[in-house]
């Protein structure tokens, strides 16, 4: 049994796996990391390994207090990945993006793949059919867009995500919802159009905390899976164990 932990910039997602079977998911804040992880390890005594992928603000040492309970593995740039990293700054590439790419290659072999992760940031990652990781894009996530409109202006309110009634927002709140939500949906459909201009065929995997919320607004056929990063982390760990 394995405990996977994904430390993002908004929150921590964790999942217990038995081989490739996802047993239970947990979502909690950075502050709850040790308390929640101990709770999970007490609930699942058969967990012997803990694998962590982190892009957030959590010190590695924090995990070391767990080392007498489980063997701790950090996915790092030195880990093995089932793709060739063609990023020109390979050691600055987000570990979360590398794990997503790894899962895309393992779960959807021998084809072009675009992974879109709607989290704190919206990340786009493209892996071609020869398993070359080409790169992609990083753009502000939904929450960041609402927050920046509020924080960087004198009068705009801080709103939480909501689907706009009409793309022509006829009130301040509707105009903000339209700008943020339609903006993200149009950005995603626009990027997919750009990728289509260079790659005749590719599959699209949508994940991240906002994926479910946004999926209905997207024109393109998309494989939406909110747990894709955790599944990919499990598979990347297994890939590193088999070396
Ligand atoms: N219970 C929740 N708590 C916080 N954010 C949530 C929750 N449910 C959905 N979200 C949405 O998910 C986004 C974070 O997605 P996530 O993929 O977890 O981010 P990251 O991996 O960057 O930490 C938030 O910005 C918010 O819009
Ligand atoms: C872009 C990210 C902040 C996304 O993180 P997330 O939205 O999942 O919290 C993360 O992938 C990161 O820190 N990347 C480093 C820069 C790069 O990927 O080029
Ligand atoms: K993300």
PDB file of C-alpha atoms and ligand atoms in Angstrom:
ATOM      1  CA  UNK A   1       0.000   0.000   0.000  1.00  0.00           C
ATOM      2  CA  UNK A   2       1.266   3.488  -0.946  1.00  0.00           C
ATOM      3  CA  UNK A   3       0.411   6.997   0.210  1.00  0.00           C
ATOM      4  CA  UNK A   4       0.850   9.646  -2.521  1.00  0.00           C
ATOM      5  CA  UNK A   5       0.994  13.341  -1.618  1.00  0.00           C
ATOM      6  CA  UNK A   6       0.669  16.200  -4.129  1.00  0.00           C
ATOM      7  CA  UNK A   7       1.687  19.545  -2.606  1.00  0.00           C
ATOM      8  CA  UNK A   8       0.291  22.279  -4.830  1.00  0.00           C
ATOM      9  CA  UNK A   9       0.297  26.052  -4.311  1.00  0.00           C
ATOM     10  CA  UNK A  10      -3.297  26.100  -3.020  1.00  0.00           C
ATOM     11  CA  UNK A  11      -3.722  22.860  -1.098  1.00  0.00           C
ATOM     12  CA  UNK A  12      -2.431  19.344  -0.523  1.00  0.00           C
ATOM     13  CA  UNK A  13      -4.083  16.324  -2.114  1.00  0.00           C
ATOM     14  CA  UNK A  14      -3.288  12.837  -0.849  1.00  0.00           C
ATOM     15  CA  UNK A  15      -4.418   9.348  -1.845  1.00  0.00           C
ATOM     16  CA  UNK A  16      -3.909   5.786  -0.633  1.00  0.00           C
ATOM     17  CA  UNK A  17      -3.274   3.240  -3.420  1.00  0.00           C
ATOM     18  CA  UNK A  18      -3.209  -0.559  -3.428  1.00  0.00           C
ATOM     19  CA  UNK A  19      -1.235  -1.196  -6.637  1.00  0.00           C
ATOM     20  CA  UNK A  20      -3.239   0.831  -9.197  1.00  0.00           C
ATOM     21  CA  UNK A  21      -6.452   0.888  -7.154  1.00  0.00           C
ATOM     22  CA  UNK A  22      -7.228   4.245  -5.539  1.00  0.00           C
ATOM     23  CA  UNK A  23      -8.576   3.492  -2.050  1.00  0.00           C
ATOM     24  CA  UNK A  24      -9.263   6.938  -0.572  1.00  0.00           C
ATOM     25  CA  UNK A  25      -8.521  10.622  -1.322  1.00  0.00           C
ATOM     26  CA  UNK A  26      -7.802  13.371   1.204  1.00  0.00           C
ATOM     27  CA  UNK A  27      -7.567  17.134   0.637  1.00  0.00           C
ATOM     28  CA  UNK A  28      -6.122  19.439   3.284  1.00  0.00           C
ATOM     29  CA  UNK A  29      -4.085  22.596   3.871  1.00  0.00           C
ATOM     30  CA  UNK A  30      -0.321  22.841   4.308  1.00  0.00           C
ATOM     31  CA  UNK A  31      -0.844  23.508   8.023  1.00  0.00           C
ATOM     32  CA  UNK A  32      -2.670  20.187   8.440  1.00  0.00           C
ATOM     33  CA  UNK A  33       0.034  18.139   6.659  1.00  0.00           C
ATOM     34  CA  UNK A  34       1.568  16.238   9.581  1.00  0.00           C
ATOM     35  CA  UNK A  35      -1.637  15.789  11.580  1.00  0.00           C
ATOM     36  CA  UNK A  36      -3.571  14.524   8.537  1.00  0.00           C
ATOM     37  CA  UNK A  37      -0.733  12.304   7.298  1.00  0.00           C
ATOM     38  CA  UNK A  38      -0.436  10.686  10.729  1.00  0.00           C
ATOM     39  CA  UNK A  39      -4.205  10.181  10.745  1.00  0.00           C
ATOM     40  CA  UNK A  40      -4.039   8.456   7.321  1.00  0.00           C
ATOM     41  CA  UNK A  41      -1.082   6.266   8.362  1.00  0.00           C
ATOM     42  CA  UNK A  42      -2.959   5.196  11.504  1.00  0.00           C
ATOM     43  CA  UNK A  43      -6.048   4.390   9.411  1.00  0.00           C
ATOM     44  CA  UNK A  44      -3.998   2.500   6.779  1.00  0.00           C
ATOM     45  CA  UNK A  45      -1.339   0.598   8.728  1.00  0.00           C
ATOM     46  CA  UNK A  46      -0.337  -1.358   5.602  1.00  0.00           C
ATOM     47  CA  UNK A  47       1.084   1.801   3.996  1.00  0.00           C
ATOM     48  CA  UNK A  48       4.859   1.281   3.919  1.00  0.00           C
ATOM     49  CA  UNK A  49       5.868   3.955   1.401  1.00  0.00           C
ATOM     50  CA  UNK A  50       5.027   7.620   1.081  1.00  0.00           C
ATOM     51  CA  UNK A  51       5.762   9.385  -2.215  1.00  0.00           C
ATOM     52  CA  UNK A  52       5.697  13.169  -2.469  1.00  0.00           C
ATOM     53  CA  UNK A  53       5.583  15.552  -5.436  1.00  0.00           C
ATOM     54  CA  UNK A  54       5.794  19.144  -4.278  1.00  0.00           C
ATOM     55  CA  UNK A  55       5.714  22.520  -5.985  1.00  0.00           C
ATOM     56  CA  UNK A  56       4.257  24.267  -2.971  1.00  0.00           C
ATOM     57  CA  UNK A  57       5.649  25.901   0.141  1.00  0.00           C
ATOM     58  CA  UNK A  58       6.258  22.882   2.330  1.00  0.00           C
ATOM     59  CA  UNK A  59       9.723  22.196   3.710  1.00  0.00           C
ATOM     60  CA  UNK A  60      11.081  18.698   2.981  1.00  0.00           C
ATOM     61  CA  UNK A  61      12.173  18.435   6.629  1.00  0.00           C
ATOM     62  CA  UNK A  62       8.528  18.566   7.696  1.00  0.00           C
ATOM     63  CA  UNK A  63       8.076  15.089   6.196  1.00  0.00           C
ATOM     64  CA  UNK A  64      11.121  13.688   7.992  1.00  0.00           C
ATOM     65  CA  UNK A  65       9.143  13.555  11.254  1.00  0.00           C
ATOM     66  CA  UNK A  66       7.264  10.674   9.567  1.00  0.00           C
ATOM     67  CA  UNK A  67      10.387   8.681   8.701  1.00  0.00           C
ATOM     68  CA  UNK A  68      10.000   6.200  11.543  1.00  0.00           C
ATOM     69  CA  UNK A  69       6.517   5.300  10.251  1.00  0.00           C
ATOM     70  CA  UNK A  70       7.071   5.071   6.476  1.00  0.00           C
ATOM     71  CA  UNK A  71       9.793   5.147   3.879  1.00  0.00           C
ATOM     72  CA  UNK A  72       9.645   8.604   2.293  1.00  0.00           C
ATOM     73  CA  UNK A  73      10.329   9.112  -1.426  1.00  0.00           C
ATOM     74  CA  UNK A  74      10.451  12.538  -3.063  1.00  0.00           C
ATOM     75  CA  UNK A  75       9.937  12.755  -6.806  1.00  0.00           C
ATOM     76  CA  UNK A  76      12.662  15.151  -7.939  1.00  0.00           C
ATOM     77  CA  UNK A  77      14.380  16.129 -11.186  1.00  0.00           C
ATOM     78  CA  UNK A  78      16.750  13.210 -10.497  1.00  0.00           C
ATOM     79  CA  UNK A  79      13.860  10.710 -10.560  1.00  0.00           C
ATOM     80  CA  UNK A  80      13.320   8.520 -13.637  1.00  0.00           C
ATOM     81  CA  UNK A  81      10.583   9.588 -16.057  1.00  0.00           C
ATOM     82  CA  UNK A  82       9.191   7.721 -19.108  1.00  0.00           C
ATOM     83  CA  UNK A  83       9.823  10.680 -21.425  1.00  0.00           C
ATOM     84  CA  UNK A  84      12.695  12.737 -22.841  1.00  0.00           C
ATOM     85  CA  UNK A  85      12.697  16.164 -21.215  1.00  0.00           C
ATOM     86  CA  UNK A  86      13.262  18.703 -24.020  1.00  0.00           C
ATOM     87  CA  UNK A  87      12.526  21.716 -21.783  1.00  0.00           C
ATOM     88  CA  UNK A  88      15.439  24.112 -22.235  1.00  0.00           C
ATOM     89  CA  UNK A  89      15.532  24.693 -18.453  1.00  0.00           C
ATOM     90  CA  UNK A  90      14.852  21.094 -17.329  1.00  0.00           C
ATOM     91  CA  UNK A  91      15.599  21.658 -13.645  1.00  0.00           C
ATOM     92  CA  UNK A  92      13.118  24.543 -13.338  1.00  0.00           C
ATOM     93  CA  UNK A  93      10.247  22.512 -14.777  1.00  0.00           C
ATOM     94  CA  UNK A  94       7.577  21.969 -12.120  1.00  0.00           C
ATOM     95  CA  UNK A  95       7.661  18.471 -10.587  1.00  0.00           C
ATOM     96  CA  UNK A  96       3.860  18.441 -10.808  1.00  0.00           C
ATOM     97  CA  UNK A  97       4.084  18.988 -14.557  1.00  0.00           C
ATOM     98  CA  UNK A  98       6.682  16.204 -14.869  1.00  0.00           C
ATOM     99  CA  UNK A  99       4.447  13.818 -12.938  1.00  0.00           C
ATOM    100  CA  UNK A 100       1.452  14.756 -15.119  1.00  0.00           C
ATOM    101  CA  UNK A 101       3.537  14.100 -18.244  1.00  0.00           C
ATOM    102  CA  UNK A 102       4.705  10.805 -16.778  1.00  0.00           C
ATOM    103  CA  UNK A 103       1.120   9.684 -16.134  1.00  0.00           C
ATOM    104  CA  UNK A 104       0.042  10.769 -19.619  1.00  0.00           C
ATOM    105  CA  UNK A 105       2.787   8.620 -21.191  1.00  0.00           C
ATOM    106  CA  UNK A 106       2.031   5.599 -18.984  1.00  0.00           C
ATOM    107  CA  UNK A 107      -1.774   5.778 -19.248  1.00  0.00           C
ATOM    108  CA  UNK A 108      -1.972   6.867 -22.934  1.00  0.00           C
ATOM    109  CA  UNK A 109       1.062   5.422 -24.737  1.00  0.00           C
ATOM    110  CA  UNK A 110       2.154   5.975 -28.355  1.00  0.00           C
ATOM    111  CA  UNK A 111       0.212   9.166 -29.113  1.00  0.00           C
ATOM    112  CA  UNK A 112       0.459  12.960 -28.803  1.00  0.00           C
ATOM    113  CA  UNK A 113      -0.916  14.171 -25.441  1.00  0.00           C
ATOM    114  CA  UNK A 114      -1.877  17.581 -24.082  1.00  0.00           C
ATOM    115  CA  UNK A 115      -2.374  17.760 -20.312  1.00  0.00           C
ATOM    116  CA  UNK A 116      -4.256  20.778 -18.912  1.00  0.00           C
ATOM    117  CA  UNK A 117      -4.167  21.200 -15.135  1.00  0.00           C
ATOM    118  CA  UNK A 118      -6.599  23.787 -13.724  1.00  0.00           C
ATOM    119  CA  UNK A 119      -5.127  24.543 -10.298  1.00  0.00           C
ATOM    120  CA  UNK A 120      -3.537  27.594  -8.714  1.00  0.00           C
ATOM    121  CA  UNK A 121      -2.067  28.052 -12.172  1.00  0.00           C
ATOM    122  CA  UNK A 122      -3.389  26.633 -15.400  1.00  0.00           C
ATOM    123  CA  UNK A 123      -0.607  24.520 -16.844  1.00  0.00           C
ATOM    124  CA  UNK A 124      -0.429  23.085 -20.377  1.00  0.00           C
ATOM    125  CA  UNK A 125       1.998  20.240 -21.014  1.00  0.00           C
ATOM    126  CA  UNK A 126       2.574  18.603 -24.390  1.00  0.00           C
ATOM    127  CA  UNK A 127       4.226  15.197 -24.842  1.00  0.00           C
ATOM    128  CA  UNK A 128       4.536  13.994 -28.432  1.00  0.00           C
ATOM    129  CA  UNK A 129       3.977  10.444 -29.701  1.00  0.00           C
ATOM    130  CA  UNK A 130       7.722   9.714 -29.384  1.00  0.00           C
ATOM    131  CA  UNK A 131       7.487  10.547 -25.653  1.00  0.00           C
ATOM    132  CA  UNK A 132       9.332  13.856 -26.006  1.00  0.00           C
ATOM    133  CA  UNK A 133       8.199  16.394 -23.400  1.00  0.00           C
ATOM    134  CA  UNK A 134       8.099  19.644 -25.402  1.00  0.00           C
ATOM    135  CA  UNK A 135       6.810  22.102 -22.761  1.00  0.00           C
ATOM    136  CA  UNK A 136       3.608  24.169 -22.842  1.00  0.00           C
ATOM    137  CA  UNK A 137       2.272  27.158 -20.939  1.00  0.00           C
ATOM    138  CA  UNK A 138       1.617  28.558 -17.467  1.00  0.00           C
ATOM    139  CA  UNK A 139      -1.284  30.954 -16.890  1.00  0.00           C
ATOM    140  CA  UNK A 140      -3.135  32.300 -13.816  1.00  0.00           C
ATOM    141  CA  UNK A 141      -5.738  29.904 -12.427  1.00  0.00           C
ATOM    142  CA  UNK A 142      -9.361  30.853 -11.773  1.00  0.00           C
ATOM    143  CA  UNK A 143      -8.896  31.862  -8.145  1.00  0.00           C
ATOM    144  CA  UNK A 144      -5.783  33.929  -9.000  1.00  0.00           C
ATOM    145  CA  UNK A 145      -7.770  35.825 -11.621  1.00  0.00           C
ATOM    146  CA  UNK A 146     -10.580  36.742  -9.217  1.00  0.00           C
ATOM    147  CA  UNK A 147      -8.073  37.697  -6.517  1.00  0.00           C
ATOM    148  CA  UNK A 148      -5.905  39.852  -8.796  1.00  0.00           C
ATOM    149  CA  UNK A 149      -8.963  41.783 -10.066  1.00  0.00           C
ATOM    150  CA  UNK A 150      -9.832  42.579  -6.454  1.00  0.00           C
ATOM    151  CA  UNK A 151      -6.312  43.174  -5.144  1.00  0.00           C
ATOM    152  CA  UNK A 152      -5.041  45.263  -8.067  1.00  0.00           C
ATOM    153  CA  UNK A 153      -8.060  47.600  -8.398  1.00  0.00           C
ATOM    154  CA  UNK A 154      -9.757  50.151  -6.157  1.00  0.00           C
ATOM    155  CA  UNK A 155     -13.341  49.002  -6.520  1.00  0.00           C
ATOM    156  CA  UNK A 156     -13.692  45.414  -7.751  1.00  0.00           C
ATOM    157  CA  UNK A 157     -15.134  42.948  -5.217  1.00  0.00           C
ATOM    158  CA  UNK A 158     -13.533  39.594  -4.438  1.00  0.00           C
ATOM    159  CA  UNK A 159     -15.830  36.949  -5.943  1.00  0.00           C
ATOM    160  CA  UNK A 160     -15.769  33.157  -5.824  1.00  0.00           C
ATOM    161  CA  UNK A 161     -16.131  31.252  -9.087  1.00  0.00           C
ATOM    162  CA  UNK A 162     -19.559  31.095 -10.647  1.00  0.00           C
ATOM    163  CA  UNK A 163     -20.746  30.422 -14.204  1.00  0.00           C
ATOM    164  CA  UNK A 164     -21.766  33.682 -15.939  1.00  0.00           C
ATOM    165  CA  UNK A 165     -25.337  33.814 -17.296  1.00  0.00           C
ATOM    166  CA  UNK A 166     -24.308  35.636 -20.462  1.00  0.00           C
ATOM    167  CA  UNK A 167     -20.930  36.535 -21.969  1.00  0.00           C
ATOM    168  CA  UNK A 168     -22.173  40.112 -21.973  1.00  0.00           C
ATOM    169  CA  UNK A 169     -21.998  40.712 -18.240  1.00  0.00           C
ATOM    170  CA  UNK A 170     -24.757  43.198 -17.335  1.00  0.00           C
ATOM    171  CA  UNK A 171     -23.538  43.939 -13.799  1.00  0.00           C
ATOM    172  CA  UNK A 172     -20.144  44.303 -12.113  1.00  0.00           C
ATOM    173  CA  UNK A 173     -20.360  40.756 -10.724  1.00  0.00           C
ATOM    174  CA  UNK A 174     -21.529  39.278 -14.038  1.00  0.00           C
ATOM    175  CA  UNK A 175     -18.829  41.196 -15.943  1.00  0.00           C
ATOM    176  CA  UNK A 176     -16.158  39.786 -13.632  1.00  0.00           C
ATOM    177  CA  UNK A 177     -17.545  36.222 -13.863  1.00  0.00           C
ATOM    178  CA  UNK A 178     -17.703  36.515 -17.645  1.00  0.00           C
ATOM    179  CA  UNK A 179     -14.169  37.886 -17.862  1.00  0.00           C
ATOM    180  CA  UNK A 180     -12.710  35.191 -15.619  1.00  0.00           C
ATOM    181  CA  UNK A 181     -14.692  32.091 -16.583  1.00  0.00           C
ATOM    182  CA  UNK A 182     -15.223  32.788 -20.282  1.00  0.00           C
ATOM    183  CA  UNK A 183     -11.655  34.074 -20.397  1.00  0.00           C
ATOM    184  CA  UNK A 184     -10.312  30.748 -19.110  1.00  0.00           C
ATOM    185  CA  UNK A 185     -12.622  28.674 -21.329  1.00  0.00           C
ATOM    186  CA  UNK A 186     -11.702  30.698 -24.423  1.00  0.00           C
ATOM    187  CA  UNK A 187      -8.020  30.545 -23.510  1.00  0.00           C
ATOM    188  CA  UNK A 188      -8.169  26.765 -23.267  1.00  0.00           C
ATOM    189  CA  UNK A 189     -10.154  26.339 -26.499  1.00  0.00           C
ATOM    190  CA  UNK A 190      -7.786  28.837 -28.148  1.00  0.00           C
ATOM    191  CA  UNK A 191      -4.690  26.905 -27.050  1.00  0.00           C
ATOM    192  CA  UNK A 192      -6.230  23.632 -28.256  1.00  0.00           C
ATOM    193  CA  UNK A 193      -6.813  25.285 -31.632  1.00  0.00           C
ATOM    194  CA  UNK A 194      -3.125  26.309 -31.724  1.00  0.00           C
ATOM    195  CA  UNK A 195      -1.979  22.769 -30.896  1.00  0.00           C
ATOM    196  CA  UNK A 196      -4.343  21.447 -33.606  1.00  0.00           C
ATOM    197  CA  UNK A 197      -2.626  23.741 -36.129  1.00  0.00           C
ATOM    198  CA  UNK A 198       0.633  21.829 -35.463  1.00  0.00           C
ATOM    199  CA  UNK A 199      -0.555  18.350 -34.482  1.00  0.00           C
ATOM    200  CA  UNK A 200      -3.324  16.628 -36.440  1.00  0.00           C
ATOM    201  CA  UNK A 201      -4.121  14.209 -33.632  1.00  0.00           C
ATOM    202  CA  UNK A 202      -3.691  14.396 -29.870  1.00  0.00           C
ATOM    203  CA  UNK A 203      -5.670  13.520 -26.775  1.00  0.00           C
ATOM    204  CA  UNK A 204      -6.504  16.106 -24.125  1.00  0.00           C
ATOM    205  CA  UNK A 205      -6.392  15.266 -20.416  1.00  0.00           C
ATOM    206  CA  UNK A 206      -8.021  17.831 -18.101  1.00  0.00           C
ATOM    207  CA  UNK A 207      -7.316  17.762 -14.359  1.00  0.00           C
ATOM    208  CA  UNK A 208      -6.878  20.025 -11.316  1.00  0.00           C
ATOM    209  CA  UNK A 209      -9.238  21.408  -8.695  1.00  0.00           C
ATOM    210  CA  UNK A 210     -11.206  23.494 -11.200  1.00  0.00           C
ATOM    211  CA  UNK A 211     -11.447  20.849 -13.931  1.00  0.00           C
ATOM    212  CA  UNK A 212     -14.915  19.595 -13.044  1.00  0.00           C
ATOM    213  CA  UNK A 213     -16.257  23.142 -12.776  1.00  0.00           C
ATOM    214  CA  UNK A 214     -14.909  24.165 -16.167  1.00  0.00           C
ATOM    215  CA  UNK A 215     -15.236  20.983 -18.248  1.00  0.00           C
ATOM    216  CA  UNK A 216     -18.855  21.750 -19.272  1.00  0.00           C
ATOM    217  CA  UNK A 217     -17.751  25.016 -20.889  1.00  0.00           C
ATOM    218  CA  UNK A 218     -15.151  23.474 -23.148  1.00  0.00           C
ATOM    219  CA  UNK A 219     -15.982  22.689 -26.778  1.00  0.00           C
ATOM    220  CA  UNK A 220     -13.353  20.028 -27.303  1.00  0.00           C
ATOM    221  CA  UNK A 221     -13.629  16.373 -26.369  1.00  0.00           C
ATOM    222  CA  UNK A 222     -11.616  16.051 -23.248  1.00  0.00           C
ATOM    223  CA  UNK A 223     -10.673  13.250 -20.858  1.00  0.00           C
ATOM    224  CA  UNK A 224     -11.436  14.862 -17.476  1.00  0.00           C
ATOM    225  CA  UNK A 225      -9.960  13.209 -14.387  1.00  0.00           C
ATOM    226  CA  UNK A 226      -9.589  15.198 -11.132  1.00  0.00           C
ATOM    227  CA  UNK A 227      -7.341  12.501  -9.673  1.00  0.00           C
ATOM    228  CA  UNK A 228      -4.955  12.357 -12.616  1.00  0.00           C
ATOM    229  CA  UNK A 229      -1.964  13.811 -10.769  1.00  0.00           C
ATOM    230  CA  UNK A 230      -2.332  11.433  -7.810  1.00  0.00           C
ATOM    231  CA  UNK A 231      -2.711   8.454 -10.173  1.00  0.00           C
ATOM    232  CA  UNK A 232       0.324   9.657 -12.135  1.00  0.00           C
ATOM    233  CA  UNK A 233       2.315  10.037  -8.915  1.00  0.00           C
ATOM    234  CA  UNK A 234       1.506   6.412  -8.009  1.00  0.00           C
ATOM    235  CA  UNK A 235       2.571   5.257 -11.481  1.00  0.00           C
ATOM    236  CA  UNK A 236       5.733   7.383 -11.483  1.00  0.00           C
ATOM    237  CA  UNK A 237       6.723   5.893  -8.123  1.00  0.00           C
ATOM    238  CA  UNK A 238       6.191   2.365  -9.488  1.00  0.00           C
ATOM    239  CA  UNK A 239       8.198   3.332 -12.610  1.00  0.00           C
ATOM    240  CA  UNK A 240      11.086   4.373 -10.348  1.00  0.00           C
ATOM    241  CA  UNK A 241      10.829   1.209  -8.275  1.00  0.00           C
ATOM    242  CA  UNK A 242      11.224  -0.977 -11.374  1.00  0.00           C
ATOM    243  CA  UNK A 243      14.593   0.445 -12.364  1.00  0.00           C
TER     244      UNK A 243
HETATM  245  N1  LIG B   1     -12.320  22.494  -1.283  1.00  0.00           N
HETATM  246  C1  LIG B   1     -11.541  23.319  -2.023  1.00  0.00           C
HETATM  247  N2  LIG B   1     -10.624  24.093  -1.425  1.00  0.00           N
HETATM  248  C2  LIG B   1      -9.819  24.907  -2.182  1.00  0.00           C
HETATM  249  N3  LIG B   1      -9.889  25.023  -3.523  1.00  0.00           N
HETATM  250  C3  LIG B   1     -10.812  24.271  -4.133  1.00  0.00           C
HETATM  251  C4  LIG B   1     -11.661  23.377  -3.440  1.00  0.00           C
HETATM  252  N4  LIG B   1     -12.452  22.740  -4.331  1.00  0.00           N
HETATM  253  C5  LIG B   1     -12.106  23.205  -5.528  1.00  0.00           C
HETATM  254  N5  LIG B   1     -11.144  24.152  -5.421  1.00  0.00           N
HETATM  255  C6  LIG B   1     -10.596  24.869  -6.563  1.00  0.00           C
HETATM  256  O1  LIG B   1      -9.361  24.195  -6.883  1.00  0.00           O
HETATM  257  C7  LIG B   1      -8.330  25.153  -7.059  1.00  0.00           C
HETATM  258  C8  LIG B   1      -7.057  24.529  -6.579  1.00  0.00           C
HETATM  259  O2  LIG B   1      -6.882  23.403  -7.407  1.00  0.00           O
HETATM  260  P1  LIG B   1      -5.681  22.439  -7.112  1.00  0.00           P
HETATM  261  O3  LIG B   1      -5.484  21.622  -8.351  1.00  0.00           O
HETATM  262  O4  LIG B   1      -5.853  21.756  -5.828  1.00  0.00           O
HETATM  263  O5  LIG B   1      -4.478  23.515  -6.963  1.00  0.00           O
HETATM  264  P2  LIG B   1      -2.941  23.270  -6.659  1.00  0.00           P
HETATM  265  O6  LIG B   1      -2.582  21.887  -7.162  1.00  0.00           O
HETATM  266  O7  LIG B   1      -2.286  24.374  -7.443  1.00  0.00           O
HETATM  267  O8  LIG B   1      -2.810  23.425  -5.177  1.00  0.00           O
HETATM  268  C9  LIG B   1      -8.711  26.348  -6.207  1.00  0.00           C
HETATM  269  O9  LIG B   1      -8.167  27.509  -6.777  1.00  0.00           O
HETATM  270  C10 LIG B   1     -10.258  26.333  -6.261  1.00  0.00           C
HETATM  271  O10 LIG B   1     -10.723  27.098  -7.362  1.00  0.00           O
HETATM  272  C1  LIG B   2       3.478  26.394 -12.653  1.00  0.00           C
HETATM  273  C2  LIG B   2       3.319  25.788 -11.268  1.00  0.00           C
HETATM  274  C3  LIG B   2       3.393  26.866 -10.208  1.00  0.00           C
HETATM  275  C4  LIG B   2       1.948  25.097 -11.214  1.00  0.00           C
HETATM  276  O1  LIG B   2       1.707  24.705  -9.900  1.00  0.00           O
HETATM  277  P1  LIG B   2       0.205  24.457  -9.334  1.00  0.00           P
HETATM  278  O2  LIG B   2      -0.721  25.305 -10.131  1.00  0.00           O
HETATM  279  O3  LIG B   2      -0.067  23.029  -9.590  1.00  0.00           O
HETATM  280  O4  LIG B   2       0.262  24.789  -7.894  1.00  0.00           O
HETATM  281  C5  LIG B   2       4.414  24.720 -11.038  1.00  0.00           C
HETATM  282  O5  LIG B   2       4.365  23.795 -12.093  1.00  0.00           O
HETATM  283  C6  LIG B   2       5.800  25.321 -10.985  1.00  0.00           C
HETATM  284  O6  LIG B   2       6.223  25.793  -9.952  1.00  0.00           O
HETATM  285  N1  LIG B   2       6.531  25.286 -12.151  1.00  0.00           N
HETATM  286  C7  LIG B   2       7.893  25.777 -12.208  1.00  0.00           C
HETATM  287  C8  LIG B   2       8.158  26.528 -13.493  1.00  0.00           C
HETATM  288  C9  LIG B   2       7.968  25.702 -14.780  1.00  0.00           C
HETATM  289  O7  LIG B   2       7.218  24.696 -14.764  1.00  0.00           O
HETATM  290  O8  LIG B   2       8.592  26.080 -15.796  1.00  0.00           O
HETATM  291  K1  LIG B   3      -1.758  23.331 -11.966  1.00  0.00           K
END
